[in-house]
CSV table of C-alpha atoms in Angstrom, one decimal:
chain,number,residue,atom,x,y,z
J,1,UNK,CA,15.1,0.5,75.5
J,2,UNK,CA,11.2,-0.5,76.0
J,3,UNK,CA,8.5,1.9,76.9
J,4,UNK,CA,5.8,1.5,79.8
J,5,UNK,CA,3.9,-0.3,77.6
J,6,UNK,CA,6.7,-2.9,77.0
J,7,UNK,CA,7.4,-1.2,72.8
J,8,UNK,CA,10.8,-3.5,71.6
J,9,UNK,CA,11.8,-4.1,68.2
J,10,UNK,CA,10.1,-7.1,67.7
J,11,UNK,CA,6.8,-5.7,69.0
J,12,UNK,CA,7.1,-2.0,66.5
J,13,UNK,CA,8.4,-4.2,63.3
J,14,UNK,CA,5.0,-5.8,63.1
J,15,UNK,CA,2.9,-2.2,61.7
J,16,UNK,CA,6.0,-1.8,59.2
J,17,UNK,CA,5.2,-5.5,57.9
J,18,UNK,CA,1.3,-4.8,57.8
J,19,UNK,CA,1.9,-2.0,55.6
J,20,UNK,CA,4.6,-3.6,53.2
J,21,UNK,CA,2.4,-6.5,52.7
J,22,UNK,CA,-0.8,-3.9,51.8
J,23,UNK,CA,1.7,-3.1,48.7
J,24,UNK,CA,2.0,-6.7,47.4
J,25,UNK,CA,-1.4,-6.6,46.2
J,26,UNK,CA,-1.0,-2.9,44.4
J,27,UNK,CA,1.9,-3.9,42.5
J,28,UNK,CA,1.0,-7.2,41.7
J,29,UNK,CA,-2.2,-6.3,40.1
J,30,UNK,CA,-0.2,-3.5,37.4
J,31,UNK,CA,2.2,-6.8,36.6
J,32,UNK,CA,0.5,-10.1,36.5
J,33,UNK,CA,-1.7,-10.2,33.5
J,34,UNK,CA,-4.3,-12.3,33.1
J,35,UNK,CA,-4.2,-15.8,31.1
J,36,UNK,CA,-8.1,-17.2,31.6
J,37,UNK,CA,-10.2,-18.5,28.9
J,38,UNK,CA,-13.9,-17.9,28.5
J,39,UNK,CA,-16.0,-20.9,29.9
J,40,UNK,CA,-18.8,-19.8,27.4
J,41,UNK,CA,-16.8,-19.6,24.1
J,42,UNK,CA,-13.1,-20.8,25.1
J,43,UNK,CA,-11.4,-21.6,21.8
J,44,UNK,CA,-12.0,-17.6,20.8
J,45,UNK,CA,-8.7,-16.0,22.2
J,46,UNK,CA,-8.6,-13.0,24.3
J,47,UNK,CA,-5.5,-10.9,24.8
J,48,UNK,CA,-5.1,-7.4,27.0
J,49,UNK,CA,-5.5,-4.2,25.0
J,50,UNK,CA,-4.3,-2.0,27.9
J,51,UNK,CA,-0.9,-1.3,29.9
J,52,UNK,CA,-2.6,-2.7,32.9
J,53,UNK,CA,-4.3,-5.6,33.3
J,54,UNK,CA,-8.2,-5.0,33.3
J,55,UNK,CA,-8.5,-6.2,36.9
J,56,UNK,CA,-6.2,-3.2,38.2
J,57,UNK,CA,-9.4,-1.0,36.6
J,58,UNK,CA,-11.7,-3.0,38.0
J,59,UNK,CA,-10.0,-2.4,41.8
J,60,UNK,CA,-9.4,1.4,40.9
J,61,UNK,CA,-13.5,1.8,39.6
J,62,UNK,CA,-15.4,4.1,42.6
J,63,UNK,CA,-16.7,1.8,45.4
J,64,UNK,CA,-14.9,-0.8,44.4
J,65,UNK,CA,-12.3,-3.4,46.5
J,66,UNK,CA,-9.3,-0.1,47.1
J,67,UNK,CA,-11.9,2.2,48.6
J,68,UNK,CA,-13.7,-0.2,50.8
J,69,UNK,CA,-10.9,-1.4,52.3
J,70,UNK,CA,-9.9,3.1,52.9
J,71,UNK,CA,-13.5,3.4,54.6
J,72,UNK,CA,-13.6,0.5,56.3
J,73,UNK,CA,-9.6,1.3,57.9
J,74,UNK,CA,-10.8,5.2,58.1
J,75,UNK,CA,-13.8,3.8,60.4
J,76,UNK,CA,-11.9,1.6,62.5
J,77,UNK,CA,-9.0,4.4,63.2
J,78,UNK,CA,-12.1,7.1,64.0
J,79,UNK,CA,-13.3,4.6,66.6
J,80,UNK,CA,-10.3,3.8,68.1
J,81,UNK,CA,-9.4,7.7,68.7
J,82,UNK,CA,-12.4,8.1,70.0
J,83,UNK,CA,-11.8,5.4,72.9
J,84,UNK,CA,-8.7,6.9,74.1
J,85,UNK,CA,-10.5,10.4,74.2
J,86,UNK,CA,-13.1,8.4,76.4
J,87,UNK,CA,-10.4,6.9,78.3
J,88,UNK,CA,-8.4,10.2,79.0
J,89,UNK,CA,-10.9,13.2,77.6
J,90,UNK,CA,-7.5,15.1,79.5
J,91,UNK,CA,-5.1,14.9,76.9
J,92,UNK,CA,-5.2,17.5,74.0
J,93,UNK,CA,-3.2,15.3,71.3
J,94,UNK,CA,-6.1,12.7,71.6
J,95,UNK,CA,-9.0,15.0,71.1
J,96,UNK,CA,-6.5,16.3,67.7
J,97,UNK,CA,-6.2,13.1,66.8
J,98,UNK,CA,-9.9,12.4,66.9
J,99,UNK,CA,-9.9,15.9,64.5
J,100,UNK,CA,-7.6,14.4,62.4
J,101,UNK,CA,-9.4,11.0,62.4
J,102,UNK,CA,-12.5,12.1,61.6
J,103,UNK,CA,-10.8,14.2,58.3
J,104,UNK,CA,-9.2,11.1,57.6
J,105,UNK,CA,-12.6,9.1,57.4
J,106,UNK,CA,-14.9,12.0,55.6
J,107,UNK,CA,-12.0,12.0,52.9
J,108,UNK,CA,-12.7,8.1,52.2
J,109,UNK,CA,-15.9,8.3,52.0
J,110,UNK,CA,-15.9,11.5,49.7
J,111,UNK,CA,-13.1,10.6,47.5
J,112,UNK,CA,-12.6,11.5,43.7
J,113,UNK,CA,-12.5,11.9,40.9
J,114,UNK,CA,-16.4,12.1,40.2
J,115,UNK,CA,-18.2,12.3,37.1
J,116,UNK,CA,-17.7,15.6,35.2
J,117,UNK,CA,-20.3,18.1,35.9
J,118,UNK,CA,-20.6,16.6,39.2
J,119,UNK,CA,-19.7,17.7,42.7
J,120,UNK,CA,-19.4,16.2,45.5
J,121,UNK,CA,-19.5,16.0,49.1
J,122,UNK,CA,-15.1,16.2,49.7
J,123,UNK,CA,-13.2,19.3,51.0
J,124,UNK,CA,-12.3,20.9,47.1
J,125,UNK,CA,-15.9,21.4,47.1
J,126,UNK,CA,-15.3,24.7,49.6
J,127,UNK,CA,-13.6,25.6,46.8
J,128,UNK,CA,-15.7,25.3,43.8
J,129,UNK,CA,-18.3,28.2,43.0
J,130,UNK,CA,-21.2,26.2,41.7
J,131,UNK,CA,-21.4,24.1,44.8
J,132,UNK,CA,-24.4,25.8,46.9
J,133,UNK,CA,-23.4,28.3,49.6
J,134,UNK,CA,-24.8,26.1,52.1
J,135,UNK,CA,-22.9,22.9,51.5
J,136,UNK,CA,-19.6,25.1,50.9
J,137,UNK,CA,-20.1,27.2,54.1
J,138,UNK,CA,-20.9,23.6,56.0
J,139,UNK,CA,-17.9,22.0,55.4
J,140,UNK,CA,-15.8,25.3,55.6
J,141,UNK,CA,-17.0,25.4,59.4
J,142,UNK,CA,-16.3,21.9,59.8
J,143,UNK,CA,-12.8,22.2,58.7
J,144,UNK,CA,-12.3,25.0,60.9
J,145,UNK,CA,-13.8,23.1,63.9
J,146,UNK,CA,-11.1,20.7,63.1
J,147,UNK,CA,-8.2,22.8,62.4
J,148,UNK,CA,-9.2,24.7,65.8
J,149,UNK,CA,-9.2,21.3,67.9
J,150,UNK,CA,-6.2,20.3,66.0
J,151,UNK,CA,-3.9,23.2,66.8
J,152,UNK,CA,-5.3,23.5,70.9
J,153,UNK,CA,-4.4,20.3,71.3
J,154,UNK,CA,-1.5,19.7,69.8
J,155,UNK,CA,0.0,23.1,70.9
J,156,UNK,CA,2.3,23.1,67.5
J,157,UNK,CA,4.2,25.9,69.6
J,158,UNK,CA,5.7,22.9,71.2
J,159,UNK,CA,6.8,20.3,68.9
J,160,UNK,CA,10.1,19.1,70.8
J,161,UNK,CA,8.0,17.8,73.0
J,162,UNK,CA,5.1,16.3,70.9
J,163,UNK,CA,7.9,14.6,68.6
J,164,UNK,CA,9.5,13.0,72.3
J,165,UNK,CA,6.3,11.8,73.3
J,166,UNK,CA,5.5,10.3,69.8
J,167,UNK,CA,8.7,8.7,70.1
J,168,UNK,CA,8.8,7.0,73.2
J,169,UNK,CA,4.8,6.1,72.3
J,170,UNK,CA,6.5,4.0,69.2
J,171,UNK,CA,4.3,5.7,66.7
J,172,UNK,CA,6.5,8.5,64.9
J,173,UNK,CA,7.4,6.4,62.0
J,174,UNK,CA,3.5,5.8,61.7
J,175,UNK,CA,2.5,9.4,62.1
J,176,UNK,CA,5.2,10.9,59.6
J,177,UNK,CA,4.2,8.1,56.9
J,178,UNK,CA,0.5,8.9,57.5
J,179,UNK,CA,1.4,12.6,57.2
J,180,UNK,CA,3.6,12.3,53.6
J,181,UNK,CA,1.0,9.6,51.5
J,182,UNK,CA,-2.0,11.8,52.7
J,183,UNK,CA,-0.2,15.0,51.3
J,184,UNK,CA,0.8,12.7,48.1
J,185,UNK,CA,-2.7,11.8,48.0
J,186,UNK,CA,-4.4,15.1,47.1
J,187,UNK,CA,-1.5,15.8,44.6
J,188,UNK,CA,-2.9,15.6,40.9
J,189,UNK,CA,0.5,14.6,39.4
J,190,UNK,CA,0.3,11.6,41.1
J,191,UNK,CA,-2.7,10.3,39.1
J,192,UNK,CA,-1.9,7.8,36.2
J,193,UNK,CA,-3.2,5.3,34.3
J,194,UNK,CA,-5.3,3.1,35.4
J,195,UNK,CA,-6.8,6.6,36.5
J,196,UNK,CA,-7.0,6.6,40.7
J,197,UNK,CA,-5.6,3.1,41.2
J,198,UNK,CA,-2.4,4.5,42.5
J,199,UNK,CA,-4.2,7.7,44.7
J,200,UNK,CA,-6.1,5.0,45.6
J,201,UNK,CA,-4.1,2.9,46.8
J,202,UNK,CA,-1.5,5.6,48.7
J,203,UNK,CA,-4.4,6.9,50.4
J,204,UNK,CA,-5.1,3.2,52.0
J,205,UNK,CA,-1.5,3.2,53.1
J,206,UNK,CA,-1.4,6.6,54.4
J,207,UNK,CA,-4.7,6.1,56.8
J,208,UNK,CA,-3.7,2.2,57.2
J,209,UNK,CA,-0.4,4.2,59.0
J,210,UNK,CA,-2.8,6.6,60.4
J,211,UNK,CA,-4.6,3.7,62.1
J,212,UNK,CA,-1.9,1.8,63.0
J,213,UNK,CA,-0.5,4.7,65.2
J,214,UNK,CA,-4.2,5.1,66.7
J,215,UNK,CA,-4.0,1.2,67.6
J,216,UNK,CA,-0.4,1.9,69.0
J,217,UNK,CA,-1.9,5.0,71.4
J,218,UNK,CA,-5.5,3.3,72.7
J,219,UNK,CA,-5.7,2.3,75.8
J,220,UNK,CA,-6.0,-1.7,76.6
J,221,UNK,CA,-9.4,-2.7,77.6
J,222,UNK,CA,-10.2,-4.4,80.9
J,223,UNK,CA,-9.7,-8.3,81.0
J,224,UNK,CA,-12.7,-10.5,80.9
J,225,UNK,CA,-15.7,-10.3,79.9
J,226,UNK,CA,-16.1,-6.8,80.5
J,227,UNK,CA,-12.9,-6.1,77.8
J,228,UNK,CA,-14.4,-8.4,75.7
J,229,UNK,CA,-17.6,-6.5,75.4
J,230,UNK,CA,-16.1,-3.1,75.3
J,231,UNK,CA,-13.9,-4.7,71.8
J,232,UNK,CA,-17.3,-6.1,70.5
J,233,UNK,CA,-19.0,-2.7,71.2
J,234,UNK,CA,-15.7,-0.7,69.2
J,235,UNK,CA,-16.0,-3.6,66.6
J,236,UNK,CA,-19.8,-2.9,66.3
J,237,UNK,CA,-19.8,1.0,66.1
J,238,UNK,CA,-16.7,0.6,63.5
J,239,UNK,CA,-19.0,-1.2,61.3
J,240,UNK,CA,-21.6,1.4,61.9
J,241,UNK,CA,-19.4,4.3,60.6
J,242,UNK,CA,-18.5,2.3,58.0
J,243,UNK,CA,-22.2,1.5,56.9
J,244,UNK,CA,-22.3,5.4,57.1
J,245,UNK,CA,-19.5,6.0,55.0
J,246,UNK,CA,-20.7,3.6,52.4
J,247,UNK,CA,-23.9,5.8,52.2
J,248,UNK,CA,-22.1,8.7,52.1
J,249,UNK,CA,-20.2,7.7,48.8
J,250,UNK,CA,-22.7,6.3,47.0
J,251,UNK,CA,-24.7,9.5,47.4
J,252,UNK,CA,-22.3,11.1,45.7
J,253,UNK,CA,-22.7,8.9,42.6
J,254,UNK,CA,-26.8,8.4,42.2
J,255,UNK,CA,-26.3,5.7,39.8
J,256,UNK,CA,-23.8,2.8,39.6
J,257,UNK,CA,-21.0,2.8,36.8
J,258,UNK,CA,-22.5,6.2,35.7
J,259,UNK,CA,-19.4,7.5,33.2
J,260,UNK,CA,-19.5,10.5,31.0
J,261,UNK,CA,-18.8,9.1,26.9
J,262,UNK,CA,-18.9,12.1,25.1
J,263,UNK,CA,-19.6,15.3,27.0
J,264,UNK,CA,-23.1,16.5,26.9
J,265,UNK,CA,-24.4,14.3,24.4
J,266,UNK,CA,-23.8,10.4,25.3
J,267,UNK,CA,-23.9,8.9,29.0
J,268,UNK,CA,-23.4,5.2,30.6
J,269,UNK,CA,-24.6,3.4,33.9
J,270,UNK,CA,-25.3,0.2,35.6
J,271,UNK,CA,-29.9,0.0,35.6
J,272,UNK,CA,-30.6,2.9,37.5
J,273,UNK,CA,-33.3,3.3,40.2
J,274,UNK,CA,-35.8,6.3,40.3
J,275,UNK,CA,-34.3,7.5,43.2
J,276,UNK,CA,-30.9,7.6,41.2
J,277,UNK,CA,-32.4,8.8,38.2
J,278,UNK,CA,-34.2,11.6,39.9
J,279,UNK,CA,-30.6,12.9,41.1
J,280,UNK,CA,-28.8,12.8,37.8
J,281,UNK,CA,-31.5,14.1,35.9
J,282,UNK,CA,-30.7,17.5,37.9
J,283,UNK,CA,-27.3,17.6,37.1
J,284,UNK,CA,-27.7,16.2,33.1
J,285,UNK,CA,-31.3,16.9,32.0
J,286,UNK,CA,-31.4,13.2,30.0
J,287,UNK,CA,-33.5,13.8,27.0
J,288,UNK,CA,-33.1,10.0,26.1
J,289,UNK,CA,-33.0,6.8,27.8
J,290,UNK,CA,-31.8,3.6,25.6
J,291,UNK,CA,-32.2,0.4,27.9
J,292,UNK,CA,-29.8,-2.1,26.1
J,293,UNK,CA,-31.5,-5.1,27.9
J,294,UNK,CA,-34.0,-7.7,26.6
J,295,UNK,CA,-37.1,-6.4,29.7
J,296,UNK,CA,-39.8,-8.8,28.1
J,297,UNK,CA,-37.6,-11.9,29.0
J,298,UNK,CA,-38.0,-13.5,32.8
J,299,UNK,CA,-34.7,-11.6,33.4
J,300,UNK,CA,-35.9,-7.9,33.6
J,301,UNK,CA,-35.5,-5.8,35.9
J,302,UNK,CA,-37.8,-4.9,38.6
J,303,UNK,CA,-36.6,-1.3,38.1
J,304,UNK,CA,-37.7,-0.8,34.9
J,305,UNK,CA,-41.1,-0.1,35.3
J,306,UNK,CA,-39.8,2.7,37.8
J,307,UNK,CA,-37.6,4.0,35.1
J,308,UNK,CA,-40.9,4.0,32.4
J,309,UNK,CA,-42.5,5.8,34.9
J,310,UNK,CA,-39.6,8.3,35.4
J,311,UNK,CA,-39.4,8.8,32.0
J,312,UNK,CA,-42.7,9.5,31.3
J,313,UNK,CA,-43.1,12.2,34.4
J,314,UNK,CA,-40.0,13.6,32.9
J,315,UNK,CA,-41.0,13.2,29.1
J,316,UNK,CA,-38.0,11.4,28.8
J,317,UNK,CA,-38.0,9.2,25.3
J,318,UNK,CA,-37.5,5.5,26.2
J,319,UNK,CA,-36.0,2.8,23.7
J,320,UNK,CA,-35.7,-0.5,24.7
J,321,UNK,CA,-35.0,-3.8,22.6
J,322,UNK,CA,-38.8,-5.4,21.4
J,323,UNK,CA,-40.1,-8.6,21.7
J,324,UNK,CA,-39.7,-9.0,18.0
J,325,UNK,CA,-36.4,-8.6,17.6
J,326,UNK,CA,-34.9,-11.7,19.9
J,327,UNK,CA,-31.6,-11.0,18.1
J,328,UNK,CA,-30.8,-7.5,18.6
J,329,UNK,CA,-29.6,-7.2,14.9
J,330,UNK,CA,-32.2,-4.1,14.6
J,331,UNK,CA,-32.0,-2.7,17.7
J,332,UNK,CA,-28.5,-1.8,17.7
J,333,UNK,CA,-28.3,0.1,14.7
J,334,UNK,CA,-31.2,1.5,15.5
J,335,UNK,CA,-30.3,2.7,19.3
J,336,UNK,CA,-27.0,3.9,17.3
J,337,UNK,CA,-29.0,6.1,15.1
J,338,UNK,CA,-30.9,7.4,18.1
J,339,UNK,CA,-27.9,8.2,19.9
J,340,UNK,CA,-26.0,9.8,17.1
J,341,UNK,CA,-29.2,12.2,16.6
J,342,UNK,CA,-28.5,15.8,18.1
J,343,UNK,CA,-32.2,16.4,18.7
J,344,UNK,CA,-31.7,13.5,21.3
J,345,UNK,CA,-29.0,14.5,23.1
J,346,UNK,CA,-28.3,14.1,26.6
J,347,UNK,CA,-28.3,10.3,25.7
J,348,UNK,CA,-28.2,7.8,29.0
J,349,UNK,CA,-27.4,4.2,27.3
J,350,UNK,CA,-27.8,1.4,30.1
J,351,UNK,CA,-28.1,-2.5,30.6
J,352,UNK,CA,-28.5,-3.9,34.1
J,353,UNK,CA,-24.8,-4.4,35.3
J,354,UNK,CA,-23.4,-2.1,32.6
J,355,UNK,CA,-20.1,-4.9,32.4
J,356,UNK,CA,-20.9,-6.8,29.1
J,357,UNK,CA,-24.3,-5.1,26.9
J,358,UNK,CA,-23.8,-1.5,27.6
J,359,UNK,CA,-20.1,-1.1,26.7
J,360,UNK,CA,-20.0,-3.5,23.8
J,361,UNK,CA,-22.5,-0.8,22.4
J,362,UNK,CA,-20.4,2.6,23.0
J,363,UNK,CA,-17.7,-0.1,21.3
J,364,UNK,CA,-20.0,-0.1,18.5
J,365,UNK,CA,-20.8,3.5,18.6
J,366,UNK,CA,-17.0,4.4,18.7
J,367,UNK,CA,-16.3,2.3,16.1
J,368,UNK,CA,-19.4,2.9,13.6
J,369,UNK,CA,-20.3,6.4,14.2
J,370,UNK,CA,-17.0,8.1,15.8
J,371,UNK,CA,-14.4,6.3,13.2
J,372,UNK,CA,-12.3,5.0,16.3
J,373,UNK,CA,-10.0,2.2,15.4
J,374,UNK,CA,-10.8,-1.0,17.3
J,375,UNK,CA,-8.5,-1.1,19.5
J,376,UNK,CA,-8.9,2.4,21.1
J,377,UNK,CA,-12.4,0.7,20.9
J,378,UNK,CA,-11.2,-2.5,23.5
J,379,UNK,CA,-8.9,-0.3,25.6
J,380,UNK,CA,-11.8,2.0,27.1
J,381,UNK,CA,-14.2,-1.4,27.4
J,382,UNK,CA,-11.1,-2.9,29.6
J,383,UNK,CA,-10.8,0.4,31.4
J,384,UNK,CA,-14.5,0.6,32.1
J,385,UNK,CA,-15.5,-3.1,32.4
J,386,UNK,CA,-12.4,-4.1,34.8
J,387,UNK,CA,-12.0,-7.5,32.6
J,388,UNK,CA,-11.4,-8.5,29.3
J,389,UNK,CA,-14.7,-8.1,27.2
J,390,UNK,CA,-16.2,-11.9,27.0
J,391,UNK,CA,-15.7,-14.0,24.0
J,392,UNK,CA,-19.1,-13.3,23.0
J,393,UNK,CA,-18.3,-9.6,22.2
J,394,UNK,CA,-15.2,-10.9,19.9
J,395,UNK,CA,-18.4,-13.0,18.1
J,396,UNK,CA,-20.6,-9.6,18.4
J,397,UNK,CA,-18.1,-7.3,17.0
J,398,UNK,CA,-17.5,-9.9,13.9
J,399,UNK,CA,-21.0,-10.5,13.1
J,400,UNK,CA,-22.0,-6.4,13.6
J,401,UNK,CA,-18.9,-4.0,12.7
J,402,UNK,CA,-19.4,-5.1,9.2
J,403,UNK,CA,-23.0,-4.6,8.8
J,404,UNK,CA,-22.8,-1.2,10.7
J,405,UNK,CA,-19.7,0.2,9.4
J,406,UNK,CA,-18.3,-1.8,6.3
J,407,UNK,CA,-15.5,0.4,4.6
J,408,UNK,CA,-14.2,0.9,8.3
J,409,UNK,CA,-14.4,-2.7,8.7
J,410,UNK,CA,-12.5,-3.7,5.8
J,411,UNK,CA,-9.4,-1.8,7.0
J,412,UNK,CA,-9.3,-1.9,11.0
J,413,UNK,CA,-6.3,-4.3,11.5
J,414,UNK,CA,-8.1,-5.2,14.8
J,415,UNK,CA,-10.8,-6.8,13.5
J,416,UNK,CA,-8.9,-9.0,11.0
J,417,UNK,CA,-7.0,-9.9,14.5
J,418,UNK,CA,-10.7,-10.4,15.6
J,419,UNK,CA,-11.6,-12.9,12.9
J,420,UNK,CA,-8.4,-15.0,14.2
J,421,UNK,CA,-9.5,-15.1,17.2
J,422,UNK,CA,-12.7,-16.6,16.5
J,423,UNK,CA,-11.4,-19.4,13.3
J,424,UNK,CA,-12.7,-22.2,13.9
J,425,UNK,CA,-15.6,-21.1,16.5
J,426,UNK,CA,-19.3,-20.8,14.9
J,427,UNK,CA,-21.3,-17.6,16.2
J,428,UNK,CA,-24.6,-19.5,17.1
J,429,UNK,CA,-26.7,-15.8,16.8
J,430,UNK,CA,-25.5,-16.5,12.9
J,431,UNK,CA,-27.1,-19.9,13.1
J,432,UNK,CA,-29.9,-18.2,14.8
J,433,UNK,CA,-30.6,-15.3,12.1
J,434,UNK,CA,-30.3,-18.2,9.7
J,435,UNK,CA,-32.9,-20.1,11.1
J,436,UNK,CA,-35.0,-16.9,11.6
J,437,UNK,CA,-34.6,-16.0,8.1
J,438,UNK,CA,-35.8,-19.5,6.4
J,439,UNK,CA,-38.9,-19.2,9.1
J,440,UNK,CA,-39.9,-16.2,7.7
J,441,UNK,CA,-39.5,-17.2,3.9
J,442,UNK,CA,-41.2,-20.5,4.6
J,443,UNK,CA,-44.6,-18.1,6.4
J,444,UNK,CA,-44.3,-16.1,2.9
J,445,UNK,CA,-44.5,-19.1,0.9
């Protein structure tokens, strides 16, 4: 039997296939690994380190492809509740499930986990003491505002009759699948490695369900032109909440690919702005900045001379690689030194994107001055880069873990799988150094 609206089989199977096709991608991404050589260096083998692929850590890292797609579905189900409470502002279950929408989109853009040490803007915060009063006491009233509209008009006294309507409205199934993955969703057991790609992913089922039901329940626009403006105008604010929400999360994390290496002492980010740097400096009191990338070549940043100027406000020591040292050869053990120094500690280590320089030196750190095996070494660069590490860092790791760490070297079974990797591919920086070297004992002769 069809509803008013004209609901048959054919027309409720379609969410059902939506949402089965939203898994596809989630599963295929913890199965398919991935086979692609290096443009730069591509006779130098590279093989996975991790149970995952590294591009299932690259979807899962905060911000990235899972959560955009959460906000942006979050923004487009609080609009569309939203236009059936402007429709018919009569009907208690649409203003609840406006409530609930609006829940549904703060918790995308606030979602964890977030770095240690640092809280955020979600709902746990009510919960945690050494959030401020204020912020804790905001979002408590918020959540009772919600709970308040939620129960009035939903009248949960009555749920024969709200489980009929939802029923004959087509969007049960919807509702009770939204309701179960957003329960999963703030359930810790659920987390595994790769660490919040699956939360991640049921959380952009559950509100995809969510949304689904809301597209199920809004009322049809008028045909024309004047329907066709009222879509564009839903369309335009959607985008506008999501712009919001976008904010909203990256407020919570001051500066891009900011992870904690070792607590208290060693910390690592994307090229941070002053803005960003003026945040985290609150929560982690830096008293060393190591900036991994060559800033006296036409590539530098144009935030570094914010960041020289933060750290000197701040009196905040600064290393950086110097124009006499194209190679790096000095600078690394050098910045490891630095690093390994207690007087230094909080340590921020950064390059600009923090994907290839940055983590090839906690590699380096772990390796030479933590005793890691090299392998536990590749594991957390897959986890944090979201891709193999380049061909160049199988060179790097050849050419440096002996120098830095030798007896360590000697035994890793790793890096003899390293050197096989690389037979029969020159390291040019080698050549380089070679060249450097007969330069300099030609000028002494």
């Amino acid at each position: 039997m069809s509803d008013p609206r004209g609901t048959s089989p054919r027309r409720g199977a379609w969410p059902w296939v939506l949402l089965a096709l939203t898994v596809l991608p989630a599963v295929w991404f913890v199965t398919i690994f991935e086979h692609d050589a290096d443009p730069e260096f591509p006779r130098v083998a590279r093989r996975t380190y991790n149970a995952f692929p590294p591009a299932a850590y690259r979807l899962a890292d905060a911000g990235d492809t899972i959560d955009c797609v959460a906000l942006y579905v979050a923004s487009a189900a609080l609009v569309l509740a939203a236009w059936s409470c402007l429709r018919d502002p009569r009907r208690g279950p649409r203003w609840a499930a406006l409530a609930l929408s609006a829940v549904g989109f703060w918790h995308a853009a606030t979602p964890g986990p977030l770095i240690n040490g640092w809280h955020g803007l979600g709902w746990r915060t009510m919960f945690d003491p050494a959030v401020p009063s204020s912020q804790r006491l905001t979002l408590a009233a918020c959540a009772l505002v919600a709970a308040a509209v939620v129960v009035l008009g939903t009248r949960p006294w009555n749920v024969r009759a709200l489980l009929a309507d939802a029923r004959a409205r087509g969007v049960l199934g919807l509702l009770a699948v939204a309701a179960v993955l957003m329960v999963v969703r703030q359930l810790p057991t659920i987390d595994r490695e790769p660490f919040g790609y699956w939360p991640r992913w049921v959380y952009v089922w559950g509100i995809l369900a969510w949304a689904l039901a809301m597209l199920r329940l809004a009322p049809p626009a008028a045909p024309g032109r004047r329907g066709a403006a009222v879509v564009a105008a839903l369309i335009a604010v959607s985008l506008g909440l999501d712009f919001f929400g976008r904010g909203v999360f990256w407020y919570q994390r001051p500066i891009a690919r900011l992870r904690e290496i070792v607590p208290g002492r060693l910390y690592l980010c994307a090229m941070p702005t002053y803005a960003g740097l003026e945040l985290a400096q609150e929560r982690y009191h830096f008293k060393t900045i190591i900036n991994l990338f060559p800033e006296f070549t036409p590539e530098g940043s144009p935030h570094w001379p914010d960041e020289q100027r933060f750290a000197r406000e701040h009196g905040i020591a600064v290393y950086t690689q110097p124009a006499d040292d194209p190679t790096g050869m000095q600078t690394i053990p050098d910045t490891l030194d630095v690093a390994d120094d207690p007087a230094n500690w909080p340590v921020l280590v950064h390059c600009h994107a923090s994907m290839d320089r940055s983590p090839s030196w906690v590699g380096m750190y772990r390796f030479a001055k933590m005793g890691w095996p090299l392998d536990e070494v590749i594991r957390e660069t897959e986890r944090h880069r979201g891709s193999r590490p380049k061909a160049s860092v199988t060179l790097l790791y050849n050419r440096m873990l002996p120098r830095l760490a030798p007896e360590h070297a000697a035994t890793d079974p790793t890096l003899r799988e390293f050197r096989e990797f690389a037979a029969g591919t020159p390291d040019p920086m080698e050549a380089l150094l070679a060249r450097l070297r007969a330069k300099e004992e030609s000028a002494r002769r």
